[in-house]
Short mmCIF file of C-alpha atoms and ligand atoms in Angstrom, two decimals:
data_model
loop_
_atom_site.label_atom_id
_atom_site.label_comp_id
_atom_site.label_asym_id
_atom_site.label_seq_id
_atom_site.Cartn_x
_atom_site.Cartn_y
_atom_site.Cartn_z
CA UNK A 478 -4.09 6.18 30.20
CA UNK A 479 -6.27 7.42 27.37
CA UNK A 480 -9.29 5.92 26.43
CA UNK A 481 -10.62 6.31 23.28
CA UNK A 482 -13.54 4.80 21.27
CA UNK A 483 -14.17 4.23 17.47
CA UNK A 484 -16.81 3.52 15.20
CA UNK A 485 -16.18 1.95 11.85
CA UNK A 486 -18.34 2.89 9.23
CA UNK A 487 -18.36 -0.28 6.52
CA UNK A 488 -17.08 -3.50 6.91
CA UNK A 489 -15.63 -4.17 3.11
CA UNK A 490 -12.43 -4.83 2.87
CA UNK A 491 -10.88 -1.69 4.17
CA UNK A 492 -12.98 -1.16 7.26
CA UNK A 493 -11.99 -5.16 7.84
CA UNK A 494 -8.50 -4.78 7.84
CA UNK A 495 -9.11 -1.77 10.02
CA UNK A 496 -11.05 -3.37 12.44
CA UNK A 497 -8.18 -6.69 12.31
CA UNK A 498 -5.26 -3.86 13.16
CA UNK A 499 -7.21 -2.01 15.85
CA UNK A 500 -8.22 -4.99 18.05
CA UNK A 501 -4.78 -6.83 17.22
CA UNK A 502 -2.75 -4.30 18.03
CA UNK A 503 -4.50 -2.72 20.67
CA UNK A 504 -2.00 -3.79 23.70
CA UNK A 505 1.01 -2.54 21.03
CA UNK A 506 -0.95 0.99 20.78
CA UNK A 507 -1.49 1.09 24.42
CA UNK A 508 2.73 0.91 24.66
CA UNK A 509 3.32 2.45 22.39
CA UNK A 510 1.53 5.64 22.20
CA UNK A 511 0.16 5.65 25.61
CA UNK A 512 -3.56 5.29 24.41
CA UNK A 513 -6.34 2.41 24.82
CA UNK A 514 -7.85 2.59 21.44
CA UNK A 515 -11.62 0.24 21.29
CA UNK A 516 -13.95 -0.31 18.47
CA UNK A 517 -17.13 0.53 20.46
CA UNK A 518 -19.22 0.11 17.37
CA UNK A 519 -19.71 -0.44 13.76
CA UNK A 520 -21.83 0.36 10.89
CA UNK A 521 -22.49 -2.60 8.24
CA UNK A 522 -26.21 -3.31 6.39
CA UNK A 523 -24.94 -7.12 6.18
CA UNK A 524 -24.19 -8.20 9.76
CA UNK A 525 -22.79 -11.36 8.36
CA UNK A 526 -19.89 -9.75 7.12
CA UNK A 527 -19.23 -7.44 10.40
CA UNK A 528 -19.16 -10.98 12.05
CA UNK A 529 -16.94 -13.07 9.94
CA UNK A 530 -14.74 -10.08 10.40
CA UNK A 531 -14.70 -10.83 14.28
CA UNK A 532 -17.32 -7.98 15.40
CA UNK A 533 -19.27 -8.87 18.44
CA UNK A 534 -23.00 -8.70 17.62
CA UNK A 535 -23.74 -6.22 20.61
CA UNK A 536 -21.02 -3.62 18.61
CA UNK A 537 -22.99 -3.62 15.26
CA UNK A 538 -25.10 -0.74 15.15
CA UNK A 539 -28.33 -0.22 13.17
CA UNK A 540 -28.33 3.01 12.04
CA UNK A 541 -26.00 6.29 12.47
CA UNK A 542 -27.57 7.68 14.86
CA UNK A 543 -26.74 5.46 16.90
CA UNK A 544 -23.02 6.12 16.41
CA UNK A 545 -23.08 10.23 16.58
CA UNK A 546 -25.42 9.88 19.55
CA UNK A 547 -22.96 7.61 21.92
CA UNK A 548 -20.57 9.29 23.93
CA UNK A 549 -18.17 6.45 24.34
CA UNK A 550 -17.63 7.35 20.45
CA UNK A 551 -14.33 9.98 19.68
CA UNK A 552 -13.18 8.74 16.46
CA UNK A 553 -15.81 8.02 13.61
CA UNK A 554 -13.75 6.29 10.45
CA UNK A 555 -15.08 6.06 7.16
CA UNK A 556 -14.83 3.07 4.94
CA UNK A 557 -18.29 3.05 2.97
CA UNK A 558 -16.56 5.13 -0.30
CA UNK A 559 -18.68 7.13 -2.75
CA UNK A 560 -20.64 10.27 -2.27
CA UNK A 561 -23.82 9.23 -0.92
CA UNK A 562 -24.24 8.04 2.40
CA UNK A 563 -20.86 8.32 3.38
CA UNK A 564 -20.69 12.36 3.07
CA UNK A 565 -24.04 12.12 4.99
CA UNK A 566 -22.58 10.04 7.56
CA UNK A 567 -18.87 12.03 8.02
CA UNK A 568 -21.13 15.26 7.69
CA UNK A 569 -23.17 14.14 10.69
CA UNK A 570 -20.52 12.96 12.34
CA UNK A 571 -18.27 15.88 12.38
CA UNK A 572 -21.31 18.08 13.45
CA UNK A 573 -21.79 15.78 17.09
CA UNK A 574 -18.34 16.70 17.84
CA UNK A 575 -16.29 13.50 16.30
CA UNK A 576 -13.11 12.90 15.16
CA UNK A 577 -13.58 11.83 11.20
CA UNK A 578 -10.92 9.57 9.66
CA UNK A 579 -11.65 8.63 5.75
CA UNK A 580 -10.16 6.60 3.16
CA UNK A 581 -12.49 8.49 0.53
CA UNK A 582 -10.72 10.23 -2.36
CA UNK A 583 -14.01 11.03 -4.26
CA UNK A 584 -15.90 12.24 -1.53
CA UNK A 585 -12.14 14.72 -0.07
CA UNK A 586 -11.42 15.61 -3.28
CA UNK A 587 -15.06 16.89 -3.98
CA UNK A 588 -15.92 18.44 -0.94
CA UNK A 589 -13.31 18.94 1.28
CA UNK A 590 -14.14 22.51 1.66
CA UNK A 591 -17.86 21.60 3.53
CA UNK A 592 -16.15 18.50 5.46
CA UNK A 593 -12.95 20.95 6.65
CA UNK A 594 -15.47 23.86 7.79
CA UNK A 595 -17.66 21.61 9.60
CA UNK A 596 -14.76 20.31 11.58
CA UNK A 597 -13.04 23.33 12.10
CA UNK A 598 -16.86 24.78 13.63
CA UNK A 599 -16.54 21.57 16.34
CA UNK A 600 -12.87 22.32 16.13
CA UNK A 601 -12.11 18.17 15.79
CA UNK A 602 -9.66 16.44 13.23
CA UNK A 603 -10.38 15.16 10.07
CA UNK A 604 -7.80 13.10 9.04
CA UNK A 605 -7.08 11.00 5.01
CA UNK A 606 -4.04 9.46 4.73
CA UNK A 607 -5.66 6.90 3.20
CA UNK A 608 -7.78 8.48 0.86
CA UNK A 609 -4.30 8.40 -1.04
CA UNK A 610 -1.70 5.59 -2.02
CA UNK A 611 -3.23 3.33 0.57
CA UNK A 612 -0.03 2.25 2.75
CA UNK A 613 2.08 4.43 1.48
CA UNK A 614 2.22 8.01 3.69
CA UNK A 615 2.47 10.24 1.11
CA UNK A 616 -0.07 13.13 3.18
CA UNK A 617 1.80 12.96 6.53
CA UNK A 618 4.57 13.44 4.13
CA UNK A 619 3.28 16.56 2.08
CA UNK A 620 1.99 18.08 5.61
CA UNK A 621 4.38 17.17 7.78
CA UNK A 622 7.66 15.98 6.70
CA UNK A 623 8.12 18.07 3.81
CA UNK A 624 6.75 21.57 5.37
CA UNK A 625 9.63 23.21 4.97
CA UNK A 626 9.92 23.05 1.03
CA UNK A 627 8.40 24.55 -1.94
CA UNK A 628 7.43 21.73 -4.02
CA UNK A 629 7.77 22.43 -7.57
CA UNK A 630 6.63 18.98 -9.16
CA UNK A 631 4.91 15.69 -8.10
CA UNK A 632 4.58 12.71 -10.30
CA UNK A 633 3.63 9.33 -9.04
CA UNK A 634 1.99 5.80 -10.47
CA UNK A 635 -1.28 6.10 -7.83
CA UNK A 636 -3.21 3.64 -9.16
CA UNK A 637 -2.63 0.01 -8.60
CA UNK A 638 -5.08 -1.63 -11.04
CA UNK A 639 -4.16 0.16 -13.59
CA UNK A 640 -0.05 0.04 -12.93
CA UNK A 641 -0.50 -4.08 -12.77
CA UNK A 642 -2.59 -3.97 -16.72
CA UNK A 643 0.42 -1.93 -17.99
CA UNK A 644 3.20 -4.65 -16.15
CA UNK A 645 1.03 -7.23 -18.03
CA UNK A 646 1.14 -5.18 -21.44
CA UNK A 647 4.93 -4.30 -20.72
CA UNK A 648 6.34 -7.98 -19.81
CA UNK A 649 3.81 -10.40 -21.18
CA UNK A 650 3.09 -8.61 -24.36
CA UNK A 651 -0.70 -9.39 -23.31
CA UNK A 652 -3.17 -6.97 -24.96
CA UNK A 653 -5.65 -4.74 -22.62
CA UNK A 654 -8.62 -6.88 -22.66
CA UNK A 655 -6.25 -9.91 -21.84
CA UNK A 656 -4.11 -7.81 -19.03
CA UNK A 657 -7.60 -6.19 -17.80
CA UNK A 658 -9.49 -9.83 -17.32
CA UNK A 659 -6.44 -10.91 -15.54
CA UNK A 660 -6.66 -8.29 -12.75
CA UNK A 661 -10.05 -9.04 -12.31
CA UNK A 662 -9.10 -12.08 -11.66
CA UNK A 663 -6.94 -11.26 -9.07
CA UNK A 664 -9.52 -9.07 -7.79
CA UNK A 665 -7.30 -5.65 -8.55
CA UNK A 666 -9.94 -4.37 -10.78
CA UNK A 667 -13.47 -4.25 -10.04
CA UNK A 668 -16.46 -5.51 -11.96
CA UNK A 669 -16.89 -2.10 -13.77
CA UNK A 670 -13.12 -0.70 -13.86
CA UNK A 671 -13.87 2.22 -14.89
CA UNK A 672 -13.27 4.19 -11.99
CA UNK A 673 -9.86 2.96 -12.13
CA UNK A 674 -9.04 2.37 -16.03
CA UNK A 675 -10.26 5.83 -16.88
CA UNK A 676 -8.19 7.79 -14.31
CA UNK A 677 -10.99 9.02 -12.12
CA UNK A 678 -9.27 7.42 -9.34
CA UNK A 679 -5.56 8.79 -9.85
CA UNK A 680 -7.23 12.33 -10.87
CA UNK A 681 -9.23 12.51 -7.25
CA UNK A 682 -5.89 11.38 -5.49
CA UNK A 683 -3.89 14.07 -7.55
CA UNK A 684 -6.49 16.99 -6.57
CA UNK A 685 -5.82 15.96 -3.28
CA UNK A 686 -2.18 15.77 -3.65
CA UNK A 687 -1.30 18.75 -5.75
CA UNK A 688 -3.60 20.88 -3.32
CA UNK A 689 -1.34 19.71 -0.42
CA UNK A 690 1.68 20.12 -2.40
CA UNK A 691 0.84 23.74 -3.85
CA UNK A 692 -0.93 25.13 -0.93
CA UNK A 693 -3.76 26.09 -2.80
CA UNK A 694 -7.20 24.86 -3.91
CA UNK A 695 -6.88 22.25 -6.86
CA UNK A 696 -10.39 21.39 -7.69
CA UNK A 697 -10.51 17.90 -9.35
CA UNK A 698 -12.15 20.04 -12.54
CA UNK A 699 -8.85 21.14 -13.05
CA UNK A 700 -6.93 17.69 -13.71
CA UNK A 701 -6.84 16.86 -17.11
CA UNK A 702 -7.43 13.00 -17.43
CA UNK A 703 -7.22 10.56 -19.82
CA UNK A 704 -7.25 6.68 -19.30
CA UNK A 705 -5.14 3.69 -19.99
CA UNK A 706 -8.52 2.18 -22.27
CA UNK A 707 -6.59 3.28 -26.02
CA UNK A 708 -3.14 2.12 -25.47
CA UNK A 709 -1.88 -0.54 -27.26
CA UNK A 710 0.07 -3.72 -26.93
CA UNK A 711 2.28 -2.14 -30.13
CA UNK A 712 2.80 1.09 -28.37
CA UNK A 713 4.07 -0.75 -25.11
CA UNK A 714 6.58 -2.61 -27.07
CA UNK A 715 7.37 -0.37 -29.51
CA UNK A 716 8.24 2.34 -26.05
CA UNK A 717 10.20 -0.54 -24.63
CA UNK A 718 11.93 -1.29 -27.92
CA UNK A 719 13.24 2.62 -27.70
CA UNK A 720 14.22 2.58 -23.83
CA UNK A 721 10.70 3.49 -22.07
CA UNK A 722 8.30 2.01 -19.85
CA UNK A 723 3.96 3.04 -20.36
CA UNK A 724 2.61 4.10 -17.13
CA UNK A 725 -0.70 5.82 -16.02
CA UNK A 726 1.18 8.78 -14.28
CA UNK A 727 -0.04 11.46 -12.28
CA UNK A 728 1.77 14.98 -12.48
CA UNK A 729 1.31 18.25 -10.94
CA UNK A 730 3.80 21.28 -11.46
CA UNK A 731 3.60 24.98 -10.56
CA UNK A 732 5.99 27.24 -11.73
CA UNK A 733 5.41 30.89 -11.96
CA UNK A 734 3.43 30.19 -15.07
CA UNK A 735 0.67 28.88 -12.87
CA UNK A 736 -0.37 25.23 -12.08
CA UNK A 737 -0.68 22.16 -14.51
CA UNK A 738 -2.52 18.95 -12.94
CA UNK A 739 -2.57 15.73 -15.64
CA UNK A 740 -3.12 12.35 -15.66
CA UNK A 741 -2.74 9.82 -18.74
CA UNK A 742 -0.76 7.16 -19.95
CA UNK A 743 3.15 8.50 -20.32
CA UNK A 744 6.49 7.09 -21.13
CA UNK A 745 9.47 7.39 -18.85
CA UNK A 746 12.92 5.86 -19.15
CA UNK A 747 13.82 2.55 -17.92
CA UNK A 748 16.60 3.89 -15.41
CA UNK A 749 14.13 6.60 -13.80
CA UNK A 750 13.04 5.60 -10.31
CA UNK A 751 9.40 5.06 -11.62
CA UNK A 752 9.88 2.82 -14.15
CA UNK A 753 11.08 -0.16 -11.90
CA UNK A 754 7.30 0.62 -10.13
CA UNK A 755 5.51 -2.75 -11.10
CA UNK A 756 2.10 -4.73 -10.86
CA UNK A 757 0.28 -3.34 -8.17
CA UNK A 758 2.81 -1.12 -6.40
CA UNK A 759 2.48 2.60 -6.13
CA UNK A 760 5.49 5.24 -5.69
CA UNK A 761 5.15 9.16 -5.62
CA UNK A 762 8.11 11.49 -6.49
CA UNK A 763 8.17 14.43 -5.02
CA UNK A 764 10.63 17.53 -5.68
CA UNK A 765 11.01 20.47 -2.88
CA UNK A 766 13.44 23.81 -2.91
CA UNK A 767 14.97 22.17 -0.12
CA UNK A 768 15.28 18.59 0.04
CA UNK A 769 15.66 17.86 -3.84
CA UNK A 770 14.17 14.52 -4.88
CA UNK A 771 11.79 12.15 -2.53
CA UNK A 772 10.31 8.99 -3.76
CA UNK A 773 7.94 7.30 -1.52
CA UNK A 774 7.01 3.73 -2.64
CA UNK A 775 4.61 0.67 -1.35
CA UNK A 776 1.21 -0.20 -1.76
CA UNK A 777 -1.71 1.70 -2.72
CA UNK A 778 -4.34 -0.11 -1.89
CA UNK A 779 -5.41 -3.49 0.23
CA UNK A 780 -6.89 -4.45 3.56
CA UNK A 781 -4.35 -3.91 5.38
CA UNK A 782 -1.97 -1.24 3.78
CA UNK A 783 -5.23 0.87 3.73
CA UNK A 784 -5.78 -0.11 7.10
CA UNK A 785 -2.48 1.11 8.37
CA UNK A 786 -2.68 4.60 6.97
CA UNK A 787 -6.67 4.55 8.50
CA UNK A 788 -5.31 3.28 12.04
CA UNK A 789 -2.47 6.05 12.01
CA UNK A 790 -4.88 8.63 11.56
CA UNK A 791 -6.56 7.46 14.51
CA UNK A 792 -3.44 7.68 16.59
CA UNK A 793 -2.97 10.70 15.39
CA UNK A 794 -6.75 12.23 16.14
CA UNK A 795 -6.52 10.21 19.51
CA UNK A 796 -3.09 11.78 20.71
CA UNK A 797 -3.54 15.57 19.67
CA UNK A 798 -5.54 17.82 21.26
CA UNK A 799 -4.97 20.53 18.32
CA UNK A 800 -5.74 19.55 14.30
CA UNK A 801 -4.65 20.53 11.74
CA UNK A 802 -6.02 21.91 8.28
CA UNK A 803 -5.29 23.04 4.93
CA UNK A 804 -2.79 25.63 4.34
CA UNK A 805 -4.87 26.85 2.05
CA UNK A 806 -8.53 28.71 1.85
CA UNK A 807 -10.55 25.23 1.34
CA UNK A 808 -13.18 26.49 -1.10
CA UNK A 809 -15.20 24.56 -3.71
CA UNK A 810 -13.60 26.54 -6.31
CA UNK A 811 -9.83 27.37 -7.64
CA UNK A 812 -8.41 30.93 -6.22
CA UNK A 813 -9.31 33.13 -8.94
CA UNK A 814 -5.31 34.57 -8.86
CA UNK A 815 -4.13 31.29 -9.44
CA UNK A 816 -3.65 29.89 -13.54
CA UNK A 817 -3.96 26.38 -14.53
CA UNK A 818 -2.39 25.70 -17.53
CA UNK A 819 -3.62 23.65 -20.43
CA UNK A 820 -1.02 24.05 -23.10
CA UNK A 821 1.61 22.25 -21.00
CA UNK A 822 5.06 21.17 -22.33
CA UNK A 823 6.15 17.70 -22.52
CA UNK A 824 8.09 15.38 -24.87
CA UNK A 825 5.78 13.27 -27.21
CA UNK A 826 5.28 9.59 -28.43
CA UNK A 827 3.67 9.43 -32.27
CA UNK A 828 2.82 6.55 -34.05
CA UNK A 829 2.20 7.08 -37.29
CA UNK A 830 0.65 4.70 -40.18
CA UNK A 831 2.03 6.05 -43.69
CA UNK A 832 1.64 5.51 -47.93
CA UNK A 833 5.61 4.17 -48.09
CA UNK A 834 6.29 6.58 -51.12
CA UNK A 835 8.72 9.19 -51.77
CA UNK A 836 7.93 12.19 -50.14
CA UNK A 837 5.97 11.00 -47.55
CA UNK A 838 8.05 11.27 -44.68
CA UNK A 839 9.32 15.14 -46.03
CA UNK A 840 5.45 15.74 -45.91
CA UNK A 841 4.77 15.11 -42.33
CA UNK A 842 8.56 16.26 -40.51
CA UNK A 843 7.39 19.67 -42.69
CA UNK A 844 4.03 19.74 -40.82
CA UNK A 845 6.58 18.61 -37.48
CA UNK A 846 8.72 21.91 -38.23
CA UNK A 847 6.06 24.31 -39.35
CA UNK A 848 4.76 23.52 -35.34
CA UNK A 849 7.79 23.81 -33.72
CA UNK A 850 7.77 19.95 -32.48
CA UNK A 851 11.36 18.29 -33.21
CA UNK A 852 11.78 14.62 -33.81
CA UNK A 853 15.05 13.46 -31.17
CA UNK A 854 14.64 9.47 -32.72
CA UNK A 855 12.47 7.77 -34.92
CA UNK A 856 12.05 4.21 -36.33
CA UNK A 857 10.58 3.48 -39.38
CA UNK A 858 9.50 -0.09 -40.89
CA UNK A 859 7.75 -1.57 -43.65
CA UNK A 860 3.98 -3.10 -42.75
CA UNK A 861 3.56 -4.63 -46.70
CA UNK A 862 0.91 -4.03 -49.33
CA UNK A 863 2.88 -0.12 -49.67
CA UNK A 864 2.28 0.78 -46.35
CA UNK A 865 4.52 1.63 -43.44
CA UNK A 866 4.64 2.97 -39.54
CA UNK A 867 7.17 5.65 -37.96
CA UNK A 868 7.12 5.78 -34.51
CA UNK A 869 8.79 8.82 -33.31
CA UNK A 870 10.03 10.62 -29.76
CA UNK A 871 9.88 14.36 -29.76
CA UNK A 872 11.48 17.36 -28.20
CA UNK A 873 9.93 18.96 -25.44
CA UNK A 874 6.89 21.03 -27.22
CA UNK A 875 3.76 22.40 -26.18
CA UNK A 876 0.61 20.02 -25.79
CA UNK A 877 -1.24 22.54 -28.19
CA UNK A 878 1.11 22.23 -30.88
CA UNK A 879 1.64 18.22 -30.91
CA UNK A 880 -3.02 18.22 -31.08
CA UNK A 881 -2.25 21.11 -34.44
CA UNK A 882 0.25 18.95 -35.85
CA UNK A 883 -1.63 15.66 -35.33
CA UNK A 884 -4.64 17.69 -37.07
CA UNK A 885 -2.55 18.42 -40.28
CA UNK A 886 -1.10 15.44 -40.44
CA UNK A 887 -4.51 13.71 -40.11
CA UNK A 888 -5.10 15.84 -43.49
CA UNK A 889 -2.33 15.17 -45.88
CA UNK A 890 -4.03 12.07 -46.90
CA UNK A 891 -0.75 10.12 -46.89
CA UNK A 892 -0.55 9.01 -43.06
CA UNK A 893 -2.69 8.27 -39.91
CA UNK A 894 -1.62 9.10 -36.78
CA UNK A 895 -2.28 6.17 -34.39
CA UNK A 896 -1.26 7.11 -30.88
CA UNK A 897 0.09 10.24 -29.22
CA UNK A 898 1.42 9.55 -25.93
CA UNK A 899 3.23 11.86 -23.54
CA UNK A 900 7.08 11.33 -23.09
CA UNK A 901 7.99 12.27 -19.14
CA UNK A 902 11.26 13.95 -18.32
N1 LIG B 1439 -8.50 1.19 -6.98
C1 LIG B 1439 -7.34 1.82 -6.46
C2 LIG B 1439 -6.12 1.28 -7.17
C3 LIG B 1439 -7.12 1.60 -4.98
O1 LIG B 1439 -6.22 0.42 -8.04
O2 LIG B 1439 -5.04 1.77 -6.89
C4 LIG B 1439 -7.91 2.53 -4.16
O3 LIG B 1439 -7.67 3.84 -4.51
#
């Protein structure tokens, strides 16, 4: 049989739950898949935590040269997460000739291009399934399972933390602040959530994604982004009140117009697939030539849904003898034929605080028309001391022409435009 050895490189949470599934399942794996998979070593500044996970002291390494420099080491996995060290460490690693397995968005999304050509030089796998959706197999998916399509459109809730504040928002009525304490709390969001509340996190994963999905470079530049931080309790209900559900949502398209990569807070209808995605769950929809519609659902982040997609990727780097890479040329930049487009269409979500006199409302659906944006449904109600909101849906329109209309609306002096939120279809 196959033996292999591994190195884990951080004992957080992820590189414990990795650690947990490799050494409990080990006999399983060795039936399974004909292999004898060991974790020969690990990498963790406080040795106290590599031992409450269960690592004998003789495995915890000091340094990474260590790791790179022992031949009972194949696989090196990757669970330290940022740009520093750890694209020091995989960089190193790949260059003596291991197997890399990562669960880091930030650091694929960025450089993917140096990571992929020093593997391909040593001609060894570099494998990160979990770099997106956790649990959920969304890359084995794009690359394997789906090779046979053109994929015209993802969309997916890829972010956890953020999915559970809007659930809060959407059944609790709780505002941010109170939905975003609470999943501290439960130790969804981190100290500083911005990483996650801003959509750095769901625009690394898309990059990733959409290049997998397009075949073509998709530099993380390129997504537009905009956080769940401004949305408001009385946008949630007032979307719910007209049939929708807020989520932060994640969209790539390419069409023969070119390529449009997004992701902000967005609308969709209560009987789409996506809406029923709740708390911390995470679902992608995917649409090929071929198969039609896919949704993949389950969870996006966690010890051991993390670990599973990690511990595949091992499998996977321990029972091929060829790897695989992008379709694509892996550069650091877009391919200059290929157009990302900015002025995207999409249906639209205005909230709009107004004088309640006459005229007012012919004022504003004159500025509407003069942009081309049409209203499909609109509330309107009375807020007291002569003032009033309309909350409207729109059309499909172009992004462009919603920002002028917003503008001159802005400047008739008679209303305030309080949110604009994208409407998906
Ligand atoms: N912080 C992420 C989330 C998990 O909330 O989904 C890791 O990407």
């Amino acid at each position: 049989m196959k033996k292999v050895g591994v190195a884990i490189l951080g004992m957080g949470v992820v590189g414990g739950g990795t650690y947990r599934i490799l050494t409990e399942n080990k006999e399983f794996f060795a039936r399974t898949q004909d292999v004898e998979i060991t974790v020969v070593s690990v990498l963790e500044t406080n040795a106290e935590r590599a031992k409450a996970a269960g690592v004998p002291e003789e495995a915890i390494a000091s340094n990474i040269a260590e790791i790179v420099g022992n031949p009972d080491v194949n696989i090196v996995v990757e669970c330290i997460g940022g740009t520093g060290a750890a694209k020091d460490f995989v960089l190193v690693s790949l260059q003596a000739g291991k197997h890399v397995v990562t669960s880091n968005k930030e650091l694929y999304s960025k450089y993917s291009y140096e990571l992929e050509r020093a593997a391909k030089r040593q001609h060894v796998g570099l494998y990160f399934e979990a770099s997106c959706v956790g649990g959920v197999p969304v890359i084995r998916t794009l690359l394997d399972g789906l090779q046979a399509n053109r994929i015209s459109s993802l969309m997916g809730i890829i972010n956890g933390t953020t999915n559970y504040i809007l659930t809060k928002m959407t059944e609790e009525g709780a505002s941010y602040e109170e939905a975003l304490k609470d999943a501290k709390r439960l130790g969804y969001a981190e100290a500083d959530p911005s990483a996650d509340v801003e959509g750095f996190d769901a625009a690394y994963k898309l990059s990733i994604l959409s290049s997998l999905a397009f075949h073509t470079k998709v530099p993380f530049s390129k997504v537009v982004r905009e956080g769940i931080t401004n949305v408001s309790v009385e946008d949630v209900s007032d979307g719910k009140a007209l049939g929708y559900v807020l989520k932060l949502l994640a969209i790539g398209k390419q069409s023969d117009e070119g390529i449009e990569v997004r992701v902000h807070p967005a609308f969709v209808r209560k009987g789409h697939p996506l809406a029923s995605v709740s708390d911390g769950f995470n679902a992608v929809f995917v649409t090929g030539d071929a198969v039609g519609d896919v949704m993949l659902y389950g969870r996006g982040a966690g010890a051991l849904p993390t670990g599973s997609a990690i511990v595949s990727d091992v499998i996977y780097a321990a029972t091929h003898v060829d790897h695989k890479y992008s379709t694509f040329k892996n550069t650091e930049n877009a391919d200059k034929n290929v157009a990302f487009i900015e002025d995207y269409k999409s249906a639209y979500y205005l909230r709009i605080s107004v004088d309640d006199e006459s005229g007012t409302l012919a004022k504003i659906t004159s500025v509407l028309g003069k942009n081309h944006v049409s209203i499909v449904e609109m509330i309107q109600r009375a807020k007291g001391e002569g003032k009033a909101e309309i909350v409207l849906i729109t059309h499909e329109t172009h992004e462009f022409a919603v920002r002028n209309a917003v503008a001159k609306i802005n400047a008739l002096g008679v209303a305030e435009i309080k949110s604009v939120l994208r409407v998906a279809s």
